[in-house]
PDB file of C-alpha atoms in Angstrom:
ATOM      1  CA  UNK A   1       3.978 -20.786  -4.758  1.00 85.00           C
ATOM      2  CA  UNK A   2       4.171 -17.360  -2.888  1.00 93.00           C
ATOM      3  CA  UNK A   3       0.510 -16.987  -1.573  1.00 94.00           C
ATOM      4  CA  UNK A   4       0.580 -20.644   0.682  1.00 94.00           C
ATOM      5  CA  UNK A   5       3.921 -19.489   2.718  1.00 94.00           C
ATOM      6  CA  UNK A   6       3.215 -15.991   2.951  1.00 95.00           C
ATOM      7  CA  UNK A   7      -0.122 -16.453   4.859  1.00 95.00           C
ATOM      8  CA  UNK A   8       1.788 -19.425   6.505  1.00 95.00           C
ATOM      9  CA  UNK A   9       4.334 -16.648   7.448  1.00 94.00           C
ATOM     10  CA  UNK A  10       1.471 -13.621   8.901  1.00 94.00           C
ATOM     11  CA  UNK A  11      -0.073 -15.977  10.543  1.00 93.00           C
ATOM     12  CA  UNK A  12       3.277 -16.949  12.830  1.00 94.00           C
ATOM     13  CA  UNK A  13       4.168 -13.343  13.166  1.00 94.00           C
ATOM     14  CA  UNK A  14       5.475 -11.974  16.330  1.00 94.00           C
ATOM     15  CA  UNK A  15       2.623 -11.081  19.317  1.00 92.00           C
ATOM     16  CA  UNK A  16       2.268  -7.257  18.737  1.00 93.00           C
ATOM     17  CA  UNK A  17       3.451  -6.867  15.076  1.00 93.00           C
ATOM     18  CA  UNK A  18       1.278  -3.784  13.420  1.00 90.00           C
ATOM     19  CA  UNK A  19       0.357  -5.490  10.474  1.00 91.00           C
ATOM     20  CA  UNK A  20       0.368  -2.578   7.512  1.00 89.00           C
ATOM     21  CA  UNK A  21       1.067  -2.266   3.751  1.00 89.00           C
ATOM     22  CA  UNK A  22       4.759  -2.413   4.176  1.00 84.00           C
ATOM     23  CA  UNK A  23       5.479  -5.429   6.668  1.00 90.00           C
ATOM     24  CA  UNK A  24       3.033  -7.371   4.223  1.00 93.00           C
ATOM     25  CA  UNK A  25       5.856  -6.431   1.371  1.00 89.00           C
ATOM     26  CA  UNK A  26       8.778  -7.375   3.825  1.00 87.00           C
ATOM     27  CA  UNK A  27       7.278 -10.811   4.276  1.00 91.00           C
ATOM     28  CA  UNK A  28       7.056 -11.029   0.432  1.00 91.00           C
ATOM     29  CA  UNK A  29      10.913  -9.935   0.192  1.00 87.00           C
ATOM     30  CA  UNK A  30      11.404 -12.768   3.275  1.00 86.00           C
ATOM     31  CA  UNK A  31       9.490 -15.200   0.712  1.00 90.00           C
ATOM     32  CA  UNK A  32      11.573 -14.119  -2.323  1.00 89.00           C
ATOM     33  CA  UNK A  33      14.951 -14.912  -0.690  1.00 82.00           C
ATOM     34  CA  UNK A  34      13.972 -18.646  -0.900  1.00 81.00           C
ATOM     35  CA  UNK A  35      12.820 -18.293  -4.678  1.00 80.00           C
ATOM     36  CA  UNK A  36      15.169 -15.658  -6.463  1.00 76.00           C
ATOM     37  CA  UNK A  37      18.863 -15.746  -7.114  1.00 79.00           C
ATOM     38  CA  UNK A  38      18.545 -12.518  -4.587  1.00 84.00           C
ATOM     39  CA  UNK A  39      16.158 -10.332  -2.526  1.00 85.00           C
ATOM     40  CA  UNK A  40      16.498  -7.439  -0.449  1.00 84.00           C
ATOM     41  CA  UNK A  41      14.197  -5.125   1.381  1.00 82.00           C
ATOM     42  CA  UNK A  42      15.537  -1.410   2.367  1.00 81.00           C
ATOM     43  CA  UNK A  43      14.104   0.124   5.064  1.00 73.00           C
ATOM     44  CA  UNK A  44      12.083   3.163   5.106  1.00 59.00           C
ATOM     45  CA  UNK A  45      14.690   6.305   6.239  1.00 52.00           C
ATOM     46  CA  UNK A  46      13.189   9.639   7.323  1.00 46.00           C
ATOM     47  CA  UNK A  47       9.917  10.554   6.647  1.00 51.00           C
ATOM     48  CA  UNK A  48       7.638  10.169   3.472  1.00 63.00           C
ATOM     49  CA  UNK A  49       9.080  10.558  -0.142  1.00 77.00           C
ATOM     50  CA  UNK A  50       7.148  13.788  -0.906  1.00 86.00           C
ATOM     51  CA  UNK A  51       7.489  15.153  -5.035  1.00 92.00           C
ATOM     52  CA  UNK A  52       5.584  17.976  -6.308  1.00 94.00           C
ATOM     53  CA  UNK A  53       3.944  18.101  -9.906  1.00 96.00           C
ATOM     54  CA  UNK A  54       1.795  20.238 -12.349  1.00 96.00           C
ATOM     55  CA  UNK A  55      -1.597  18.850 -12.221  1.00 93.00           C
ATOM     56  CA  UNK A  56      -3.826  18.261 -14.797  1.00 92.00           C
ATOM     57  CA  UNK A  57      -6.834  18.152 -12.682  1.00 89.00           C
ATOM     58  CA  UNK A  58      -6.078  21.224 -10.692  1.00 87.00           C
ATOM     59  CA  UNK A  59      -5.298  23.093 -14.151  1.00 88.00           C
ATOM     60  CA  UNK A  60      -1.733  22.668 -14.318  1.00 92.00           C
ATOM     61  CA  UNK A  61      -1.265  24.009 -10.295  1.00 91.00           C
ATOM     62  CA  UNK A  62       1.251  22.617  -8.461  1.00 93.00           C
ATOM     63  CA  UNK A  63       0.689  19.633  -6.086  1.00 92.00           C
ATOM     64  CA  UNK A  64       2.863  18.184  -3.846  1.00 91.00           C
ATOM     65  CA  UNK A  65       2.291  14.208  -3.041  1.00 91.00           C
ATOM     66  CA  UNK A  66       3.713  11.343  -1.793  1.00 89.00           C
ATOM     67  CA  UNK A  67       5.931   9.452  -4.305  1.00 89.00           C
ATOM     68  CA  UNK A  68       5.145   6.200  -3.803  1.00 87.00           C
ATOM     69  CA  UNK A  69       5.469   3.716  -0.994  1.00 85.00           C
ATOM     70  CA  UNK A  70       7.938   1.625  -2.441  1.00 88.00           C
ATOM     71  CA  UNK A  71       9.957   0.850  -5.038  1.00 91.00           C
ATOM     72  CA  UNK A  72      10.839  -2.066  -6.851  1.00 94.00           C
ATOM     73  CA  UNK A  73      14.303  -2.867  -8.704  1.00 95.00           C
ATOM     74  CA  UNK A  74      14.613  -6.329 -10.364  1.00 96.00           C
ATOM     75  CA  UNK A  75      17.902  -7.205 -12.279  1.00 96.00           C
ATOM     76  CA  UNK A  76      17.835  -9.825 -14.956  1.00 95.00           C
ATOM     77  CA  UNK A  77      21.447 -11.623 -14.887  1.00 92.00           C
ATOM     78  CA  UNK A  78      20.968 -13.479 -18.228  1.00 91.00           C
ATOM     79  CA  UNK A  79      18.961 -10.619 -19.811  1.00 92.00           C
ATOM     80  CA  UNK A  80      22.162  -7.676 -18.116  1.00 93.00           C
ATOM     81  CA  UNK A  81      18.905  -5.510 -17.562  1.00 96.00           C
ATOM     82  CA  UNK A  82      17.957  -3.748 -14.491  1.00 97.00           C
ATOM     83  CA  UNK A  83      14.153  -2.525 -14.159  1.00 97.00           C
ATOM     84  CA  UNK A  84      12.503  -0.021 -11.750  1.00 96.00           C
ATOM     85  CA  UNK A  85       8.511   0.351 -10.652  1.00 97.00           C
ATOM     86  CA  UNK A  86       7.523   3.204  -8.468  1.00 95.00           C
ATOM     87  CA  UNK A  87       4.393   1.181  -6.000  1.00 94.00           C
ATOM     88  CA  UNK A  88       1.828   2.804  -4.034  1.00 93.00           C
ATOM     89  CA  UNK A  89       0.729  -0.148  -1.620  1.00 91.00           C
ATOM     90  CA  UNK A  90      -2.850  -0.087  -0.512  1.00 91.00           C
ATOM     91  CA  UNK A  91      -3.978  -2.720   2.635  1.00 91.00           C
ATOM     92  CA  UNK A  92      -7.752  -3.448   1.466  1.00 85.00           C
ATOM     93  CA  UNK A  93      -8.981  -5.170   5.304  1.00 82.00           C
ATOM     94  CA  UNK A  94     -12.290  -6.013   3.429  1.00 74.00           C
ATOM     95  CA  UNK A  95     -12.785  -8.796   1.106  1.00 72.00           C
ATOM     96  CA  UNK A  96     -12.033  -7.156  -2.072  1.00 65.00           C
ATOM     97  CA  UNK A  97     -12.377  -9.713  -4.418  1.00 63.00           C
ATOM     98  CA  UNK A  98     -16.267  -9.554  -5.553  1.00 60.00           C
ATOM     99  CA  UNK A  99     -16.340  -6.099  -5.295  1.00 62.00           C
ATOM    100  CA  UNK A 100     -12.881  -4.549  -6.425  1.00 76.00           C
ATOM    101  CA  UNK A 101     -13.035  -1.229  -4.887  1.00 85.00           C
ATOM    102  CA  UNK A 102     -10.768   1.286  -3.094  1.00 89.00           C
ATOM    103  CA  UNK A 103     -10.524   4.286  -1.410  1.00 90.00           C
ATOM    104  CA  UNK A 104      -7.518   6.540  -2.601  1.00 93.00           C
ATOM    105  CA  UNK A 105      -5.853   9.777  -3.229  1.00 92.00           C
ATOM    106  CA  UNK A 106      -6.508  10.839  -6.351  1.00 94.00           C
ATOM    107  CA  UNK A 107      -3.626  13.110  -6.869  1.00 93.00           C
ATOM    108  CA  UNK A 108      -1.225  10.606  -6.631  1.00 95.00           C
ATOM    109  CA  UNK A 109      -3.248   8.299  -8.747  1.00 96.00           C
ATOM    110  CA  UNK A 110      -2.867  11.288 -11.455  1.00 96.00           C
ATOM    111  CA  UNK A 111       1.010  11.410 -10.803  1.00 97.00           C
ATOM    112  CA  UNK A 112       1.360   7.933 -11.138  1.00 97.00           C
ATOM    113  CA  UNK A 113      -1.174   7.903 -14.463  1.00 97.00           C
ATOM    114  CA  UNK A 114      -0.021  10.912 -15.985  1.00 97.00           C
ATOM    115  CA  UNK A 115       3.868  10.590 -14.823  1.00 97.00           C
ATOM    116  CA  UNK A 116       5.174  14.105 -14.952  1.00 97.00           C
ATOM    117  CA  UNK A 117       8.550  15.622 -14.095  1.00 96.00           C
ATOM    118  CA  UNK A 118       8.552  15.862 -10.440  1.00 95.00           C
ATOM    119  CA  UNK A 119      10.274  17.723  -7.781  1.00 91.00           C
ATOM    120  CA  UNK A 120      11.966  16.451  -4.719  1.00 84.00           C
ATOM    121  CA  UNK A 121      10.050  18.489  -1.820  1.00 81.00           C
ATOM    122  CA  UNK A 122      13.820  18.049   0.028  1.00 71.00           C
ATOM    123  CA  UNK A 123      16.743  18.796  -1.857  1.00 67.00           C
ATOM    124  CA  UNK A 124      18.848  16.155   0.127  1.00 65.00           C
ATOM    125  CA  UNK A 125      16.595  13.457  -1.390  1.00 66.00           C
ATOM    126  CA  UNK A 126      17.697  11.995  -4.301  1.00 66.00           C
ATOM    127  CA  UNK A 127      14.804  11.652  -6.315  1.00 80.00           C
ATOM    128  CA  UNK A 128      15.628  12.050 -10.102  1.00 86.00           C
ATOM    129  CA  UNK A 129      12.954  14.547 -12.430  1.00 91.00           C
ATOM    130  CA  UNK A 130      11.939  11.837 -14.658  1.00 94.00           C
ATOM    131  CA  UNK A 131      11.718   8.726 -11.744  1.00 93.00           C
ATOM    132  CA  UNK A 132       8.316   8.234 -13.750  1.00 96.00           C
ATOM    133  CA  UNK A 133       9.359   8.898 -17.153  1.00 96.00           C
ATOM    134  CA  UNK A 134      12.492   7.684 -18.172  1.00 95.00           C
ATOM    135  CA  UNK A 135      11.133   5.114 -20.467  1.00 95.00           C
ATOM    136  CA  UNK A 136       7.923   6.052 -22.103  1.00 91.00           C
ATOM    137  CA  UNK A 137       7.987   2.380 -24.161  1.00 94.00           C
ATOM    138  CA  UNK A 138       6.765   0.669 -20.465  1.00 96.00           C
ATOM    139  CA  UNK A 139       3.202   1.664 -18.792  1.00 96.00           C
ATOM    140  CA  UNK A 140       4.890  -0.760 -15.133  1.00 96.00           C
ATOM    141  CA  UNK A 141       7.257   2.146 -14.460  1.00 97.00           C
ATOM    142  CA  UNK A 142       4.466   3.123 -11.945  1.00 97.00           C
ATOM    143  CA  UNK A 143       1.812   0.673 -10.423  1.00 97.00           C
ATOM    144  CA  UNK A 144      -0.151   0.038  -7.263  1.00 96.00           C
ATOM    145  CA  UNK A 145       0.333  -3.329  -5.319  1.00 95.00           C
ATOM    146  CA  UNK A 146      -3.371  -3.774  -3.372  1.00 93.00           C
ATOM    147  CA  UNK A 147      -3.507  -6.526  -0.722  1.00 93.00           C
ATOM    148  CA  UNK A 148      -6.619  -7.608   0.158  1.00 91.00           C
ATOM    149  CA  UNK A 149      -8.555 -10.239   1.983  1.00 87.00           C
ATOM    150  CA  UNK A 150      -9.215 -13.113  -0.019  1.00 82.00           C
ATOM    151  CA  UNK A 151     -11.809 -14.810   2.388  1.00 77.00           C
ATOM    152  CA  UNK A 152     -13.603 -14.601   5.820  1.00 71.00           C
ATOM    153  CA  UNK A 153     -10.730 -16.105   7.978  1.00 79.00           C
ATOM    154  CA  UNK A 154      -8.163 -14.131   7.213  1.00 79.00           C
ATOM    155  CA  UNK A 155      -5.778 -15.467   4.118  1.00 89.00           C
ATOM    156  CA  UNK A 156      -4.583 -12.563   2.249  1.00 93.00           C
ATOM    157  CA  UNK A 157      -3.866 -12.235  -1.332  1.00 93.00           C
ATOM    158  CA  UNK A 158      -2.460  -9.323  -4.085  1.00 94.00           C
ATOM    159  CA  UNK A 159      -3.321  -7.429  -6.721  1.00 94.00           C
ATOM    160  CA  UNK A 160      -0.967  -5.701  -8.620  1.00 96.00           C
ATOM    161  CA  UNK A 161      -2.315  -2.592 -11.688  1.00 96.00           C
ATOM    162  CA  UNK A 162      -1.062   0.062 -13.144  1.00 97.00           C
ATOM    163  CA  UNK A 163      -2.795   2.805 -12.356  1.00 97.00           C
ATOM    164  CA  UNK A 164      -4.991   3.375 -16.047  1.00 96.00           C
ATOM    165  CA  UNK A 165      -7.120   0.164 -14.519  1.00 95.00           C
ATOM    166  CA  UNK A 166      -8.148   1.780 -11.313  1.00 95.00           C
ATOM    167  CA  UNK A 167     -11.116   4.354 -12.350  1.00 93.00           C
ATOM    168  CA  UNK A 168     -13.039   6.740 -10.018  1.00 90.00           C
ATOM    169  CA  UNK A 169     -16.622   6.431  -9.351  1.00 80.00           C
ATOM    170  CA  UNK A 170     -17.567   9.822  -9.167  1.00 78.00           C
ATOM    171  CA  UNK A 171     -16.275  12.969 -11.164  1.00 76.00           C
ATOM    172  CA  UNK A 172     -12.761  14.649  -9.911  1.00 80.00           C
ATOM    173  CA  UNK A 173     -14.458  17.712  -9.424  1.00 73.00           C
ATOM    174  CA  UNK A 174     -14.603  19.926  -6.102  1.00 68.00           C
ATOM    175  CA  UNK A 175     -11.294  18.382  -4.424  1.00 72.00           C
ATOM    176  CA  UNK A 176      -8.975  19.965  -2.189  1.00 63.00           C
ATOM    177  CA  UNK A 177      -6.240  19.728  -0.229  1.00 57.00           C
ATOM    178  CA  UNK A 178      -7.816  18.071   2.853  1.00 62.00           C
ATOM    179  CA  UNK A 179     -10.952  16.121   1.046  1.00 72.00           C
ATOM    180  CA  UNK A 180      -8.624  14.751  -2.166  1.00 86.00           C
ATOM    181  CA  UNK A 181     -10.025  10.887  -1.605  1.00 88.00           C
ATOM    182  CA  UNK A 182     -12.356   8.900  -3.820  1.00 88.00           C
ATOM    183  CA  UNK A 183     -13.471   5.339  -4.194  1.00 89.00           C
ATOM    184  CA  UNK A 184     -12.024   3.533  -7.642  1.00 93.00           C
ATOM    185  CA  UNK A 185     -12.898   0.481  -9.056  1.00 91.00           C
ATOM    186  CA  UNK A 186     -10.633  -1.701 -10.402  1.00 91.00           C
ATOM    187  CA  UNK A 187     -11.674  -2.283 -14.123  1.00 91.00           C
ATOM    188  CA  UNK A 188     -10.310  -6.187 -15.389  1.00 87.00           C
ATOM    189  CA  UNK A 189      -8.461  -5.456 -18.229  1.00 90.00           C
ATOM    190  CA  UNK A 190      -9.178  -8.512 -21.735  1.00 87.00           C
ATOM    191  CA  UNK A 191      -5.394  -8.630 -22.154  1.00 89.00           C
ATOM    192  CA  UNK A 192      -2.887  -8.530 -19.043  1.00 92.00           C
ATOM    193  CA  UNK A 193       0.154  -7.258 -20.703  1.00 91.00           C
ATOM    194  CA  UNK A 194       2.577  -8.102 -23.574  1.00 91.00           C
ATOM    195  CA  UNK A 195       5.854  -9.919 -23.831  1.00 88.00           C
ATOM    196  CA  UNK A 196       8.236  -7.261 -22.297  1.00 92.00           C
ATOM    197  CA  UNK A 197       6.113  -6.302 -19.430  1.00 96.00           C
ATOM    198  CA  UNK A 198       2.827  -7.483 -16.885  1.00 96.00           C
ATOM    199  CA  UNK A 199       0.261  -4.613 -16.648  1.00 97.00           C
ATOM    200  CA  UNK A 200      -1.473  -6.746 -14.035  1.00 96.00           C
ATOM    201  CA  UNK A 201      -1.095  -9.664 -12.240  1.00 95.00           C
ATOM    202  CA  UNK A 202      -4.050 -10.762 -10.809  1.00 91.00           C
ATOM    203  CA  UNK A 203      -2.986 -12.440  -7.657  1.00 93.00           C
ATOM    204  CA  UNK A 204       0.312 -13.149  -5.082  1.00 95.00           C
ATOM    205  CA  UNK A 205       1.028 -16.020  -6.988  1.00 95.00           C
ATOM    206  CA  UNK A 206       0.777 -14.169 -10.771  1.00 95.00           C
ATOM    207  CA  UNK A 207       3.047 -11.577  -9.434  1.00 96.00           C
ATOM    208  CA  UNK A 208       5.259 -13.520  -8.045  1.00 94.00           C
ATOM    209  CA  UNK A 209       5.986 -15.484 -11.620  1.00 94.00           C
ATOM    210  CA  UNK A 210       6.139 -12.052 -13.568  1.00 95.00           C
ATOM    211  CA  UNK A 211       8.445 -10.281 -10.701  1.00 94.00           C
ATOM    212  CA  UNK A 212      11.053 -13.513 -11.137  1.00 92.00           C
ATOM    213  CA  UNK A 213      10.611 -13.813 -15.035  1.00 93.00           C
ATOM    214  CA  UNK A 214      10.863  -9.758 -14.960  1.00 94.00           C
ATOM    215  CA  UNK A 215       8.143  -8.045 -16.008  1.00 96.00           C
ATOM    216  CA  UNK A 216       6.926  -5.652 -13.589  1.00 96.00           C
ATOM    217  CA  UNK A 217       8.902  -2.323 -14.307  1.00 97.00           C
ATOM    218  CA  UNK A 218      10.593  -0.193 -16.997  1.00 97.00           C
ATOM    219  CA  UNK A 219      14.605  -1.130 -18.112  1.00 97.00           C
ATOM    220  CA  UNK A 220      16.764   1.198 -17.242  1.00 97.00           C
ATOM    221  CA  UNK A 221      18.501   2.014 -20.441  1.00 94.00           C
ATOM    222  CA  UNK A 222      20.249   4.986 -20.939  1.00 94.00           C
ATOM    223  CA  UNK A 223      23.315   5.759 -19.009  1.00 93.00           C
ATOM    224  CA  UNK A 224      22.358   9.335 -17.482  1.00 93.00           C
ATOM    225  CA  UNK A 225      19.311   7.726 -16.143  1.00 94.00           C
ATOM    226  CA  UNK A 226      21.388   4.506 -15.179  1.00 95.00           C
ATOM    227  CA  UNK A 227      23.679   6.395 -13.050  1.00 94.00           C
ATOM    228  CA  UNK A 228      21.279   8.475 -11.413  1.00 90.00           C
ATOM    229  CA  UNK A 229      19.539   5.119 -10.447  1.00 92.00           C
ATOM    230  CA  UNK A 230      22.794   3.496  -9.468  1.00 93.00           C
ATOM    231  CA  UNK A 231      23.516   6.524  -7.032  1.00 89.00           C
ATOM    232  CA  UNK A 232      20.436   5.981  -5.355  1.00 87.00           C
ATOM    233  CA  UNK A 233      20.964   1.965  -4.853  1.00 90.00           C
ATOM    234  CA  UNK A 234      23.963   3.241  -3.133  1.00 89.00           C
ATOM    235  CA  UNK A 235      22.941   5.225  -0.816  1.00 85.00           C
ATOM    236  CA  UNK A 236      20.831   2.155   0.203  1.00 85.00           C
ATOM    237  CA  UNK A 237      23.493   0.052   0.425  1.00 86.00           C
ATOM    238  CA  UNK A 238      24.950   2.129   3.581  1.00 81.00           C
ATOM    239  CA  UNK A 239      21.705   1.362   5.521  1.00 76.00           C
ATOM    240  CA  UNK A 240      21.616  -2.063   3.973  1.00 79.00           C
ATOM    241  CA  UNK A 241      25.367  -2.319   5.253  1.00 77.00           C
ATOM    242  CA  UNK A 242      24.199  -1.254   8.644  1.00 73.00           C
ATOM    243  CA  UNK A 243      21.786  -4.372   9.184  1.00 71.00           C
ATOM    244  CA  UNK A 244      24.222  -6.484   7.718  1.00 62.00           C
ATOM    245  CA  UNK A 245      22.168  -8.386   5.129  1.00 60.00           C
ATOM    246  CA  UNK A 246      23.545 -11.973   3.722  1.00 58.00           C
ATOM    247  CA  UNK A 247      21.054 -11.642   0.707  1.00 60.00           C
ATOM    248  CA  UNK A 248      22.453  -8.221  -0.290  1.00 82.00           C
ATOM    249  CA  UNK A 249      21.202  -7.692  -4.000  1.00 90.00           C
ATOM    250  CA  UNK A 250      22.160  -4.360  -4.162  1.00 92.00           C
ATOM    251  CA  UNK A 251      26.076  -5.409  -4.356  1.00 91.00           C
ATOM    252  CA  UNK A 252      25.353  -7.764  -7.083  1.00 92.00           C
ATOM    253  CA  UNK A 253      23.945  -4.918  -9.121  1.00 95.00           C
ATOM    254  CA  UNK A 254      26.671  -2.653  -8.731  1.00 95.00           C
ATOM    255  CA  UNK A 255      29.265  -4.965  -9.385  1.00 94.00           C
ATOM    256  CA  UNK A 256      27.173  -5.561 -12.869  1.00 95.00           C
ATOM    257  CA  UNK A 257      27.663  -1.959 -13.334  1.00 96.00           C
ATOM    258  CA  UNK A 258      31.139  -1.656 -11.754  1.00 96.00           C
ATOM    259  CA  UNK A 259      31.783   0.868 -14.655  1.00 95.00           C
ATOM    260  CA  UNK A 260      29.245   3.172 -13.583  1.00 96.00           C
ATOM    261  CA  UNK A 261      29.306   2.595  -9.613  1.00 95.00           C
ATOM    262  CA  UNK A 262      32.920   3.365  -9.543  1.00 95.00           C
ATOM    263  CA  UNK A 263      32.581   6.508 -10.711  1.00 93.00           C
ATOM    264  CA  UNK A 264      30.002   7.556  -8.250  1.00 92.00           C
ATOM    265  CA  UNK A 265      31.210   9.056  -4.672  1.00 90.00           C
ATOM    266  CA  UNK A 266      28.401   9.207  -1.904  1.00 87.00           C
ATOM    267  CA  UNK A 267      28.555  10.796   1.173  1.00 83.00           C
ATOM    268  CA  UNK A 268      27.858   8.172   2.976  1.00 79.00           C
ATOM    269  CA  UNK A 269      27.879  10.411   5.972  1.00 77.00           C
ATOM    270  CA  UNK A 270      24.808  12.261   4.987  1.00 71.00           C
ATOM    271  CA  UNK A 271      21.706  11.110   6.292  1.00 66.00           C
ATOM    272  CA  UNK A 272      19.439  11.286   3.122  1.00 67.00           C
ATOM    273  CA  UNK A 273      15.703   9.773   2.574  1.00 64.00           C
ATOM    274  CA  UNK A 274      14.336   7.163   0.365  1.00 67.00           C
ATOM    275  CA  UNK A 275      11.117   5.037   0.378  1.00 69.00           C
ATOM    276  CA  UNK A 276      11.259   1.557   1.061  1.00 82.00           C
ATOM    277  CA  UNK A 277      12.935  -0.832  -1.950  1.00 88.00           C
ATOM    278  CA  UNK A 278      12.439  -4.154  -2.658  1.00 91.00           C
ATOM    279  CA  UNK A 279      15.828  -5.554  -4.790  1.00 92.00           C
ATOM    280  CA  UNK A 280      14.836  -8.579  -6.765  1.00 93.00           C
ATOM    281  CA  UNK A 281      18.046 -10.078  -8.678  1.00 93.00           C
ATOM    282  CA  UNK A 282      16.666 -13.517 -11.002  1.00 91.00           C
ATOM    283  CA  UNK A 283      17.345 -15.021 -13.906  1.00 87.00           C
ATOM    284  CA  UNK A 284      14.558 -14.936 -16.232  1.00 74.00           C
ATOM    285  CA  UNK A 285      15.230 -17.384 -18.454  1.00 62.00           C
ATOM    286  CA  UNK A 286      12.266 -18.353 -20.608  1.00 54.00           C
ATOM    287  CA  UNK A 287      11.493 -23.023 -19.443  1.00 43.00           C
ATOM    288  CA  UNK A 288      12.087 -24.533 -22.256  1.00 38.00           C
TER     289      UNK A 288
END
C-alpha cells in the first residue's frame, strides 16, 4: 500500500530537498506510476492560479483567491470516463491526528464550498467559468488533500475532505484582506461517501484505493465542458513533452477523445499558466 513506500521514499530524498505540499504530491504521483495503468505529474508554470468570485461572506463583493493547488484528472479505461477535482493541499508539520485542526484561508474554503462561477485573474490562463460547477450531481469536484504527521518520528500520512467537513472555530466575522485566516476542525463525517464518489478518505492508503477505483472527482460529461477540459490537458502536454515523460497519461486521454482533441489547435508557442496536475489513468474494475 501507498503510505509504507511513500515515507520509504521522503525519507531517501535528496540532501537539500524543501519538503512542501507539492513535492509530497509528486512523490505520490512517483508511487502511482508503479500501481496505476498511468500517472503523471505537471509542473507548476508561472505563478499562482488566481480566480475571482462573488462572496457570500463579504455580501456578494468580489474576491480574488487562489484556485487551488492542484488538480487532479483520473480516467477510467473500462468505465470511458474522465473525472476532475480542484485540491487545495495543506502540509500540517504537527501531529494532526488527535486533534484534527488547521489553519486556513477562509475565502478559498468558501470558493471551494460554495463553488461559484469564477474569473481567471489573467486572461491567458485557461481556467473555464464553471471549473467548480460543471457537475452539480458530485460534492469531490473540489476537496482539500491535508498531510500531516502521523507520529513523533516523522512518518507522514493524508487526509483527503471536501471542504463541507472542515468547519471554523470562530465566527467569519471581521475578516479582511490581510487577516482572512482561521483555525477549522475537521468534523468525521458517519458515512464517507456513496457508490459514485469518496467524500473522504481517511488516510494515504484510503485514498489511494478510491483515486485507482475512481472516486475522487466529478465526470466530465458534457461535451462543451469536455473540450474546454481537453484544451487545458493540452496545453500540459507541451510542458509534459518538454521533460519527456515515459508515463505520459495525458496522451492516453486524448487519444480516448481523439474526436474532440483533434479539433482543438493550441498555441503551443504561448507561454500560458496552470496549477500543478496529477493525471491518474486506471481501470476501475469492481474484484470480483
Amino acid at each position: 500500500m501507498m503510505k509504507n513506500t511513500f515515507n520509504a521514499m521522503l525519507k531517501n530524498r535528496p540532501k537539500g530537498q524543501k519538503v512542501n505540499e507539492i513535492y509530497l504530491f509528486r512523490l505520490m504521483a512517483r508511487y502511482l506510476n508503479q500501481t496505476a495503468i498511468k500517472c503523471t505529474f505537471v509542473k507548476q508554470i508561472h505563478a499562482q492560479y488566481y480566480v475571482s468570485y462573488n462572496s457570500n461572506i463579504l455580501h456578494g463583493q468580489s474576491k480574488r483567491v487562489e484556485l487551488g493547488d492542484l488538480q487532479i484528472f483520473t480516467y477510467d479505461r473500462s468505465k470511458k470516463e474522465l473525472r476532475i477535482c480542484t485540491l487545495q493541499a495543506k502540509y500540517e508539520k504537527n501531529i494532526f491526528r488527535h486533534h484534527p485542526s488547521i489553519v486556513l484561508n477562509v475565502f478559498q474554503w468558501e470558493l471551494l464550498k460554495d463553488r461559484p462561477l469564477v474569473q481567471a485573474i489573467s486572461k491567458k490562463y485557461p481556467v473555464p467559468s464553471n471549473i467548480l460547477n460543471f457537475n452539480f450531481a458530485y460534492k469531490s469536484i473540489s476537496a482539500y488533500g491535508i498531510f500531516f504527521l502521523e507520529n513523533a518520528i516523522g512518518n507522514v500520512d493524508f487526509l483527503y475532505t471536501i471542504p463541507e467537513f472542515l468547519s471554523s472555530k470562530r465566527p467569519l466575522i471581521n475578516l479582511s484582506r490581510r487577516r482572512n485566516k482561521r483555525t477549522f476542525q475537521f468534523n468525521c463525517p458517519r458515512k464517507y461517501g456513496n457508490g459514485n464518489e469518496k467524500h473522504v478518505s481517511g488516510n494515504m492508503n484510503m485514498f489511494e484505493k478510491d483515486l485507482l477505483q475512481c472516486k475522487i472527482g466529478a465526470p466530465v460529461i458534457k461535451k462543451d465542458d469536455l473540450k474546454l477540459i481537453i484544451t487545458l490537458l493540452k496545453y500540459m502536454n507541451v510542458q509534459v513533452k518538454k521533460e519527456n515523460d515515459e508515463q505520459n497519461a495525458i496522451d492516453f486521454i486524448l487519444a480516448e477523445y481523439k474526436d474532440i482533441s483533434d479539433g482543438i489547435v493550441i498555441d503551443d508557442t504561448v507561454d500560458i499558466g496552470w496549477p500543478p496536475a496529477m493525471v491518474v489513468v486506471t481501470d476501475a474494475v469492481p474484484a470480483q
